[in-house]
mmCIF file of C-alpha atoms and ligand atoms in Angstrom:
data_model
loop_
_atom_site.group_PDB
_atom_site.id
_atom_site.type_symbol
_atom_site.label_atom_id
_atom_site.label_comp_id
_atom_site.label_asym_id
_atom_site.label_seq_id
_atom_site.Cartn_x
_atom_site.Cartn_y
_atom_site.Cartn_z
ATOM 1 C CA UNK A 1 26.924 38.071 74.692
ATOM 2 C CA UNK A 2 27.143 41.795 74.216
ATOM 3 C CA UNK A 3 24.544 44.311 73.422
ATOM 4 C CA UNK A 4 24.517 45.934 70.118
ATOM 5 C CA UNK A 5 25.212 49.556 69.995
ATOM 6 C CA UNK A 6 22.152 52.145 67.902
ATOM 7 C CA UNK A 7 23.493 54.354 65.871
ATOM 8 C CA UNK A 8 21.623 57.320 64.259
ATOM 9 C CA UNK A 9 21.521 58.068 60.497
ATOM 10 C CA UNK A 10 19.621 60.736 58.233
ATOM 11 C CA UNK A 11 18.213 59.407 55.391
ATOM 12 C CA UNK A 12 16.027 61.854 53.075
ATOM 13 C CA UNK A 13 16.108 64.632 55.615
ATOM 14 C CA UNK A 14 14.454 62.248 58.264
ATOM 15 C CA UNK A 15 16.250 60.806 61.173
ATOM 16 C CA UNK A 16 16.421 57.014 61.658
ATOM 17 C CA UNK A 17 17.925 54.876 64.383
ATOM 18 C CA UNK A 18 19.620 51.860 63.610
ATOM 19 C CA UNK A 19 19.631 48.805 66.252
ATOM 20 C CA UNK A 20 23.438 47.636 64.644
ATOM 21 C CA UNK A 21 22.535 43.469 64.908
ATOM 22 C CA UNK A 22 25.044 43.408 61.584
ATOM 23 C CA UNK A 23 28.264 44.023 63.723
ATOM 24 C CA UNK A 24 27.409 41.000 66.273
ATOM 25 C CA UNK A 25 29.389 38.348 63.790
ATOM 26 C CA UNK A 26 30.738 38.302 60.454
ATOM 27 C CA UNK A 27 28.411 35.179 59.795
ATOM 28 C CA UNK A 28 26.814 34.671 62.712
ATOM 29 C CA UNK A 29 25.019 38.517 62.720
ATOM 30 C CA UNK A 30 21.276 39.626 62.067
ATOM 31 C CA UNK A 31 18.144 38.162 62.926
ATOM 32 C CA UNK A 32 19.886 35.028 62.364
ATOM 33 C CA UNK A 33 22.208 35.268 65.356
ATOM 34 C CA UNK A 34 19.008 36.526 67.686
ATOM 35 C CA UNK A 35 16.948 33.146 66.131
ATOM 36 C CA UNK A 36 19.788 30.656 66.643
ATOM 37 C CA UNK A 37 20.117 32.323 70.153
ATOM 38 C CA UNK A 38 18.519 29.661 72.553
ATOM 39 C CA UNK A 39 20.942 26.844 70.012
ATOM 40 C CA UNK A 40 24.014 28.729 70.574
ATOM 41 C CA UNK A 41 23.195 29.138 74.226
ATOM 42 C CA UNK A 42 23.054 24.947 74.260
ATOM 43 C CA UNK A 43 26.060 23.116 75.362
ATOM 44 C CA UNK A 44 28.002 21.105 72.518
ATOM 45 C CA UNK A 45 27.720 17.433 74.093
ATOM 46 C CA UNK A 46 23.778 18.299 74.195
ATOM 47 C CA UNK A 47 23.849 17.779 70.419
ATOM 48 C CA UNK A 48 25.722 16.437 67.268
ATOM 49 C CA UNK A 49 23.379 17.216 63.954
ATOM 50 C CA UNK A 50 21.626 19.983 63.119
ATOM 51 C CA UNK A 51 19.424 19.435 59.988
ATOM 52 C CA UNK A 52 18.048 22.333 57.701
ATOM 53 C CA UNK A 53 17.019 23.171 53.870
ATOM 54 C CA UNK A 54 15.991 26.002 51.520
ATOM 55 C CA UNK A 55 18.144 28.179 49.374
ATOM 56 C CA UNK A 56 22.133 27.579 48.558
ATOM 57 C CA UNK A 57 22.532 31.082 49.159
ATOM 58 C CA UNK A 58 20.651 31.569 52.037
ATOM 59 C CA UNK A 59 21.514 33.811 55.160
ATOM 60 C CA UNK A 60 20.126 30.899 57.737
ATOM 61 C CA UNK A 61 21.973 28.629 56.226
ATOM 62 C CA UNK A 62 25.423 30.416 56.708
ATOM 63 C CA UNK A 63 24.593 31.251 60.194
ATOM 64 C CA UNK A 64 23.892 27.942 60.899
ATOM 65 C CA UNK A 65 27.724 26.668 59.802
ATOM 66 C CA UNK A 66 29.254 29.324 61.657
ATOM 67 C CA UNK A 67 27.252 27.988 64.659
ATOM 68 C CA UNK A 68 27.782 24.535 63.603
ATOM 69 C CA UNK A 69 31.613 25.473 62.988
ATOM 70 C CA UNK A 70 31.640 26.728 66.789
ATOM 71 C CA UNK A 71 30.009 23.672 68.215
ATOM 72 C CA UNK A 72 31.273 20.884 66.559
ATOM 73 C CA UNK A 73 28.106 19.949 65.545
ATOM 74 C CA UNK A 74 27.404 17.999 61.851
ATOM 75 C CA UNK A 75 25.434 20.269 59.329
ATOM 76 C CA UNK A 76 23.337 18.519 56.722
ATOM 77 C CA UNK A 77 22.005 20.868 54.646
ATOM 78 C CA UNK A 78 19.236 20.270 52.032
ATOM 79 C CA UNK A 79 18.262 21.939 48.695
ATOM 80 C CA UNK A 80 17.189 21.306 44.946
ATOM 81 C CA UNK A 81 19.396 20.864 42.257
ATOM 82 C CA UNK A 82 22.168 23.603 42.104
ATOM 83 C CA UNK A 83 23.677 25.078 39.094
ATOM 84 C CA UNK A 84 27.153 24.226 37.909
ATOM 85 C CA UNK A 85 28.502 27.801 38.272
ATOM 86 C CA UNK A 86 26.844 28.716 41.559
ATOM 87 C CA UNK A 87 28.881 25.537 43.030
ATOM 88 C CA UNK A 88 32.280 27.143 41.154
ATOM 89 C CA UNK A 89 31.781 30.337 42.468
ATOM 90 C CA UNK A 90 34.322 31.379 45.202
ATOM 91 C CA UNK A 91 32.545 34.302 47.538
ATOM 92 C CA UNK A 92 28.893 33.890 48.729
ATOM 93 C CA UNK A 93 27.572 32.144 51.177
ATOM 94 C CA UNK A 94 27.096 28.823 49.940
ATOM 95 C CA UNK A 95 30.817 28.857 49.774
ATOM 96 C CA UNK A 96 31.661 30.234 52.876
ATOM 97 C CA UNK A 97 29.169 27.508 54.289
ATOM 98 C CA UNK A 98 30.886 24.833 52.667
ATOM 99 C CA UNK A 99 34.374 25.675 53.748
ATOM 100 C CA UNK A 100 33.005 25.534 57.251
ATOM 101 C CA UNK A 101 32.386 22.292 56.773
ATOM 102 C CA UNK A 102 28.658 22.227 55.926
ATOM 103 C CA UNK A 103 27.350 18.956 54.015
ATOM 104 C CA UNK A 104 25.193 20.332 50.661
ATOM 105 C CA UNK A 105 22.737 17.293 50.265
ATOM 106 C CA UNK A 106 20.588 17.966 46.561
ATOM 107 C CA UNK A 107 16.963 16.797 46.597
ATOM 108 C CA UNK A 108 15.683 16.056 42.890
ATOM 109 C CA UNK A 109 13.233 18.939 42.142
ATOM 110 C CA UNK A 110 10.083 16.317 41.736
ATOM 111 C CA UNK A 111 11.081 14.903 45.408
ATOM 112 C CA UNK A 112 11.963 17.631 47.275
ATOM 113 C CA UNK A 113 8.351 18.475 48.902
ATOM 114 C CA UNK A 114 7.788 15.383 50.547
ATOM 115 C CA UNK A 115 11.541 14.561 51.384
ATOM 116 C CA UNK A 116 11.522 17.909 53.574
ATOM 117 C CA UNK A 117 8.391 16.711 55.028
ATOM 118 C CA UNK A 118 9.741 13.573 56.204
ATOM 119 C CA UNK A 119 12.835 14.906 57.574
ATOM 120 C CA UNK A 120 10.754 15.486 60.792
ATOM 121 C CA UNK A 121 9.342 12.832 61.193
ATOM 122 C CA UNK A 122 12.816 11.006 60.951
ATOM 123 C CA UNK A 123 14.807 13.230 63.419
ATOM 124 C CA UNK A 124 17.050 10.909 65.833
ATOM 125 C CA UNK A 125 18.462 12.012 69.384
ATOM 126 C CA UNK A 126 21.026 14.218 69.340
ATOM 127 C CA UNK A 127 20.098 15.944 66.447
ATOM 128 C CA UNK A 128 17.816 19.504 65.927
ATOM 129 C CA UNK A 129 15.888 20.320 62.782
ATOM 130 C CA UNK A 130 16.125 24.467 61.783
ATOM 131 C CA UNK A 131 13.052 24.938 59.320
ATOM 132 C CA UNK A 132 13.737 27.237 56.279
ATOM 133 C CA UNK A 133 15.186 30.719 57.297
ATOM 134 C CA UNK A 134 15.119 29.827 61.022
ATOM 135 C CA UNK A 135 11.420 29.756 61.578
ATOM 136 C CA UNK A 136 11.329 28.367 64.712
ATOM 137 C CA UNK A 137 9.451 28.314 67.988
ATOM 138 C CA UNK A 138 12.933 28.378 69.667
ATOM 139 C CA UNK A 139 13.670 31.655 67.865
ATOM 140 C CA UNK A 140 11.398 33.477 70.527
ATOM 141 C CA UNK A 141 14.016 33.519 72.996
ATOM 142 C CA UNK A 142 16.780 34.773 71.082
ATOM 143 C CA UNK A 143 14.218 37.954 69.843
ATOM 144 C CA UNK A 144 13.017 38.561 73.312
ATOM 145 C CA UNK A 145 16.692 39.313 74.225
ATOM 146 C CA UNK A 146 16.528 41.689 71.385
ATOM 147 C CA UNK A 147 13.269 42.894 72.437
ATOM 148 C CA UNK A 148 14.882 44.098 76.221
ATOM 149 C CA UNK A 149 17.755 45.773 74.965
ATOM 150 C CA UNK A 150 15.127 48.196 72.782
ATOM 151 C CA UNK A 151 13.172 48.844 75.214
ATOM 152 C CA UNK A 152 16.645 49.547 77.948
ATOM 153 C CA UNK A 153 17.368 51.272 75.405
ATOM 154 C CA UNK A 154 15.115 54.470 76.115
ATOM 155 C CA UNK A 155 15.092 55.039 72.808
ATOM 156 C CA UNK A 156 12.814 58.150 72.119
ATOM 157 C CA UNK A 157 10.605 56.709 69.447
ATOM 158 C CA UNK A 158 7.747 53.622 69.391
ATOM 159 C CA UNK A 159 8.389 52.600 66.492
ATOM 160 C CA UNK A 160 10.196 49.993 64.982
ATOM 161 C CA UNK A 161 10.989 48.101 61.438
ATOM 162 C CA UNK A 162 12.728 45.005 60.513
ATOM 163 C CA UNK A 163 12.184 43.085 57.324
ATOM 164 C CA UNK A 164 10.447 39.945 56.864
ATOM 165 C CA UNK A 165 11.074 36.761 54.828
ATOM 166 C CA UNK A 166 9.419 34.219 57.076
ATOM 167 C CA UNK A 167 8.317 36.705 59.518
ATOM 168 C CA UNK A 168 9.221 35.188 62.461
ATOM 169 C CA UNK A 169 12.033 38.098 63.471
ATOM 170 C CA UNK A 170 8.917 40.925 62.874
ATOM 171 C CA UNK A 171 6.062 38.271 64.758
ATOM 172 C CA UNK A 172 8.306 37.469 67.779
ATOM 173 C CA UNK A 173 9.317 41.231 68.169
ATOM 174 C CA UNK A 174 5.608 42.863 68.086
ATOM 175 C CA UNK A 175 5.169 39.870 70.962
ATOM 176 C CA UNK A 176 7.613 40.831 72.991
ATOM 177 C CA UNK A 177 7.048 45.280 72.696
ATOM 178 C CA UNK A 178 3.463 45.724 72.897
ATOM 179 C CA UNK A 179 3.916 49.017 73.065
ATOM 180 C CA UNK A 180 6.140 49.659 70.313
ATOM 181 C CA UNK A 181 4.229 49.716 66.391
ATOM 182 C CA UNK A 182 6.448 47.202 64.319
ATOM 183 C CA UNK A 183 6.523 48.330 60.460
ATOM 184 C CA UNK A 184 7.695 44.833 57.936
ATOM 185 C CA UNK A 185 7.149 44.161 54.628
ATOM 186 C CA UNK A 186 6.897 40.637 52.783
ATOM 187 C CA UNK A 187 10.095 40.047 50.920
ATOM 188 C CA UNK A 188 9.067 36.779 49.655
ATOM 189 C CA UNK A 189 5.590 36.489 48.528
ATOM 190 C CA UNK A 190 3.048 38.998 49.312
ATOM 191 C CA UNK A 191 1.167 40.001 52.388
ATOM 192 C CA UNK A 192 -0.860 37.274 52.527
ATOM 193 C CA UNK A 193 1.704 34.748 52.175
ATOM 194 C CA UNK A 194 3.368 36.526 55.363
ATOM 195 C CA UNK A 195 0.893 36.467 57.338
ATOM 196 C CA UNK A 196 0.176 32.443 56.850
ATOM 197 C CA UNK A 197 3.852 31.964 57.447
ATOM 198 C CA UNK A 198 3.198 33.760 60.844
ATOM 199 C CA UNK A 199 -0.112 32.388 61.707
ATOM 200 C CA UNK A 200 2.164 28.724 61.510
ATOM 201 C CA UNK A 201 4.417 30.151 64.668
ATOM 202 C CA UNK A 202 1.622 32.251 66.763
ATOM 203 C CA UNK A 203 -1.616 34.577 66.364
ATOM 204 C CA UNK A 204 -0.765 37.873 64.720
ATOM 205 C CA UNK A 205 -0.730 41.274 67.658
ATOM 206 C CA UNK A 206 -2.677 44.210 66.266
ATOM 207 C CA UNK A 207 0.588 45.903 66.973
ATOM 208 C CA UNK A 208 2.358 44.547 64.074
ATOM 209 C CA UNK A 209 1.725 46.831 60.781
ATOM 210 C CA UNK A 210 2.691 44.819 57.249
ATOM 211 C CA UNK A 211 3.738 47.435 54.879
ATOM 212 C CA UNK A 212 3.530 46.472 50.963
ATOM 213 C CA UNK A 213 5.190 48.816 48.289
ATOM 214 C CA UNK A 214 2.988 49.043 45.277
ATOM 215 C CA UNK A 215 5.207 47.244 43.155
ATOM 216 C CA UNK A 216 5.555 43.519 42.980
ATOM 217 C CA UNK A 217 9.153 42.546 43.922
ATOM 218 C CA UNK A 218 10.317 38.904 43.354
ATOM 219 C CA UNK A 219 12.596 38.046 45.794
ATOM 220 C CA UNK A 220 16.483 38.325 45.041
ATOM 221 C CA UNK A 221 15.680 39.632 41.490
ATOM 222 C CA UNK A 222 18.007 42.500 40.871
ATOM 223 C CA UNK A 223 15.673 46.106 40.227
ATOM 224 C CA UNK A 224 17.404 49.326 39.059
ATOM 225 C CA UNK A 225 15.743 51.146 42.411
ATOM 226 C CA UNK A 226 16.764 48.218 44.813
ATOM 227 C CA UNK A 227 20.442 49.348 43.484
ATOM 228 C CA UNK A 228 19.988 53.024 43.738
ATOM 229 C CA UNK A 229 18.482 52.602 47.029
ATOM 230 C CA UNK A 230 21.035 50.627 48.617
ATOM 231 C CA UNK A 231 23.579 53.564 47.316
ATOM 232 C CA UNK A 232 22.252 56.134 49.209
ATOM 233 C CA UNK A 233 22.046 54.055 52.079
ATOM 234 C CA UNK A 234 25.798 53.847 52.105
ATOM 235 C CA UNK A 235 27.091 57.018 52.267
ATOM 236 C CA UNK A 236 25.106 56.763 55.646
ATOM 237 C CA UNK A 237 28.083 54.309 56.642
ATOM 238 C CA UNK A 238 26.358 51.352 57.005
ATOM 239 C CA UNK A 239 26.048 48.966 54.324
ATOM 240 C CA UNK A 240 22.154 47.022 54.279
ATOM 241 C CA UNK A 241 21.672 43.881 52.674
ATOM 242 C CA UNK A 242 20.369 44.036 49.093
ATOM 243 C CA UNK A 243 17.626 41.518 49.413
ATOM 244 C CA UNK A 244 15.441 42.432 51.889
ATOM 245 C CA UNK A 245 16.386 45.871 53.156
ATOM 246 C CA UNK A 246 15.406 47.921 49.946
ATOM 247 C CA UNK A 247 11.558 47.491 50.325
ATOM 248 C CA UNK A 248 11.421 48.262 54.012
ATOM 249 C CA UNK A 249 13.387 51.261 53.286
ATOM 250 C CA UNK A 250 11.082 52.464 50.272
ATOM 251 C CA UNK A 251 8.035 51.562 52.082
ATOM 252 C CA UNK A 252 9.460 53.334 55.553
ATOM 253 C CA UNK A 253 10.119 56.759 53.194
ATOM 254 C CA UNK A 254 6.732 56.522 50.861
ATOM 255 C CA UNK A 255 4.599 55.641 53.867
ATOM 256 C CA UNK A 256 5.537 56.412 57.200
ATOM 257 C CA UNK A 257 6.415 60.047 58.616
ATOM 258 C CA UNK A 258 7.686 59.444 62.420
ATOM 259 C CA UNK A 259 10.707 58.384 63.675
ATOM 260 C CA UNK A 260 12.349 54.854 63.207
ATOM 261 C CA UNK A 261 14.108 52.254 64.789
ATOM 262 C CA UNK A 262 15.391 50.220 61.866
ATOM 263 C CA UNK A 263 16.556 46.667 63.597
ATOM 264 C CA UNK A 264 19.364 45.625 60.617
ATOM 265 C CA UNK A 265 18.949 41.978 59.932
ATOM 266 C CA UNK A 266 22.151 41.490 58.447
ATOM 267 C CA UNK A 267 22.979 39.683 55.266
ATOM 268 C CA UNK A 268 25.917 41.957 54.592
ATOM 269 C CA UNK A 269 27.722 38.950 53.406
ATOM 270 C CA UNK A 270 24.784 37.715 50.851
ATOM 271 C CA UNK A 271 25.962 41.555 49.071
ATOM 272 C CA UNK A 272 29.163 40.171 46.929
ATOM 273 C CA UNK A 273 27.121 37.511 45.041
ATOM 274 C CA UNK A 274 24.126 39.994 44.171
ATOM 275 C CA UNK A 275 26.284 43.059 43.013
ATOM 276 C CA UNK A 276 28.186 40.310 40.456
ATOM 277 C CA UNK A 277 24.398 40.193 39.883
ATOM 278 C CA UNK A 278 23.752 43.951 39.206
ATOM 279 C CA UNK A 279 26.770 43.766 37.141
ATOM 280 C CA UNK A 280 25.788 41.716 35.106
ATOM 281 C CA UNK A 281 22.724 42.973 34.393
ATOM 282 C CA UNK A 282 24.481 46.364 33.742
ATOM 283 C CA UNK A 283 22.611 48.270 36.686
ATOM 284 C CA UNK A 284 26.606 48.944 37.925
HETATM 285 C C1 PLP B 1 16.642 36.084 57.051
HETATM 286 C C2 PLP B 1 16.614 37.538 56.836
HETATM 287 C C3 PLP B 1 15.426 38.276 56.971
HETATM 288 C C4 PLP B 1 14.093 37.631 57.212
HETATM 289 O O1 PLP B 1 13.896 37.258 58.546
HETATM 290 P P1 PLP B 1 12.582 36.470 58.979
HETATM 291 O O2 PLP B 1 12.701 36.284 60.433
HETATM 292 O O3 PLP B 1 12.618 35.148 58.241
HETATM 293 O O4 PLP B 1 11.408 37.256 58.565
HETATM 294 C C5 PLP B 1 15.502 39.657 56.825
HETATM 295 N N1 PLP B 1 16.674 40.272 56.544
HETATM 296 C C6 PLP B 1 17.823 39.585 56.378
HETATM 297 C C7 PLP B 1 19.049 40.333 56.017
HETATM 298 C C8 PLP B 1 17.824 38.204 56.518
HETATM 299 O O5 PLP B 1 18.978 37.547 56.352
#
């Protein structure tokens, strides 16, 4: 498994380094490949299921059919109710998941709570339970890899930023470079919602810095400054997902002055179904 390259951008007259985790895999890239590390590391006769749930167009949940693609490996896959059109539409990742062979199990909206609960307690041999967005214990080892090639880096800055949804990518990183500050921001749910999300996988370092933008965002809502935002960022030449990379990149220009390492998560792929979004809300 290769190391990803940094590249250097300028953004606003500042300087910004770029740890380039979105060319590891067309699917299998980001924070996602780095938390499904220690699973794709696993032999395929070690397993046959993997279980997850959460969104139907979720980043995990394409990284996990890519992997599950690989492997050979069954992929149930649980959510509420979807809409008619979302199951029509042909890009996105719920349909790239599903023509890699992922099986879309819908939970009524009343059950849903307690029928993810019990999916752990009901796990057989053989198969592996991914909790929503790949919060998982077992995502440690995957970021620690991560973690060493920034710091063999010799990258001349100690600072670093990385988005957060469930925080785990952000958590597991501050763990592993002590003596690197690591700048996120809550993407879904405020700061407080983060940092219980966190608290579930391991104590919170000191060295980990939640930045909140003074606006409240709801998550994969289209705003007019996400849009104009994510413009600028491409005639950088490299494209950032529009879900969770805008408010890192506002809150890493409105309140921070030094140099950055931005680790990209990803979620390039997640970009065709939100700009039909923008579209259609006339912000394109
Ligand atoms: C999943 C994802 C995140 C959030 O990662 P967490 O480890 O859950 O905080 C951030 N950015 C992108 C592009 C993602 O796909």
């Amino acid at each position: 498994m290769n190391v990803s390259a940094i590249s250097k951008i300028k953004l606003e007259g500042r300087e910004f380094f770029i740890k380039r985790d979105d060319l590891i895999d067309p699917y299998l890239a980001g924070n996602k490949y780095r938390k499904l590390y220690k699973l794709l590391k696993t032999p395929p006769n070690k397993l046959n299921k993997i279980i997850s749930y959460g969104g139907t167009q979720s980043n995990a949940m394409l990284a996990i059919a890519a992997m599950c693609k690989n492997k050979g490996w069954e992929f149930d896959y649980y959510t509420k109710p979807q809409s008619k059109t979302q199951k029509t539409l042909d890009i996105g990742n719920y349909f790239h998941s599903i023509e890699m062979g992922m099986n879309h199990i819908e939970i009524d909206e009343s059950l849903y709570k307690n029928y993810i609960a019990s999916l752990s307690l009901n796990t057989n041999a053989g198969e592996f339970i991914v909790h929503q967005g790949g919060a998982i214990i077992e995502a440690r080892e995957g970021i620690e890899v991560l973690a060493k090639e920034i710091r063999e880096s010799s990258i001349e800055t100690r600072s670093i930023a990385t988005p957060s949804g469930t925080g785990t990518t952000a958590l597991f990183l501050a763990l592993a470079l002590k003596e690197f500050k690591v700048y996120t921001t809550p993407c879904i749910g405020d700061a407080i919602y983060l940092r219980s999300q966190m608290q579930a996988l391991h104590e919170i370092p000191d060295n980990l810095i939640i930045l909140e933008s003074k606006k409240k965002y709801h998550f994969a809502k289209p705003y007019r400054e996400f849009i104009d935002l994510h413009k600028k960022l491409l005639t950088t030449g490299i494209e950032f997902d529009l879900l969770y990379a805008p408010s890192l990149w506002e809150a890493l220009l409105s309140q921070t002055k030094e140099r950055v390492l931005y680790v990209h998560s990803g979620g390039v792929s997640g970009n065709e179904n939100m700009l039909t979004r923008y579209k259609k809300k006339g912000f394109i």
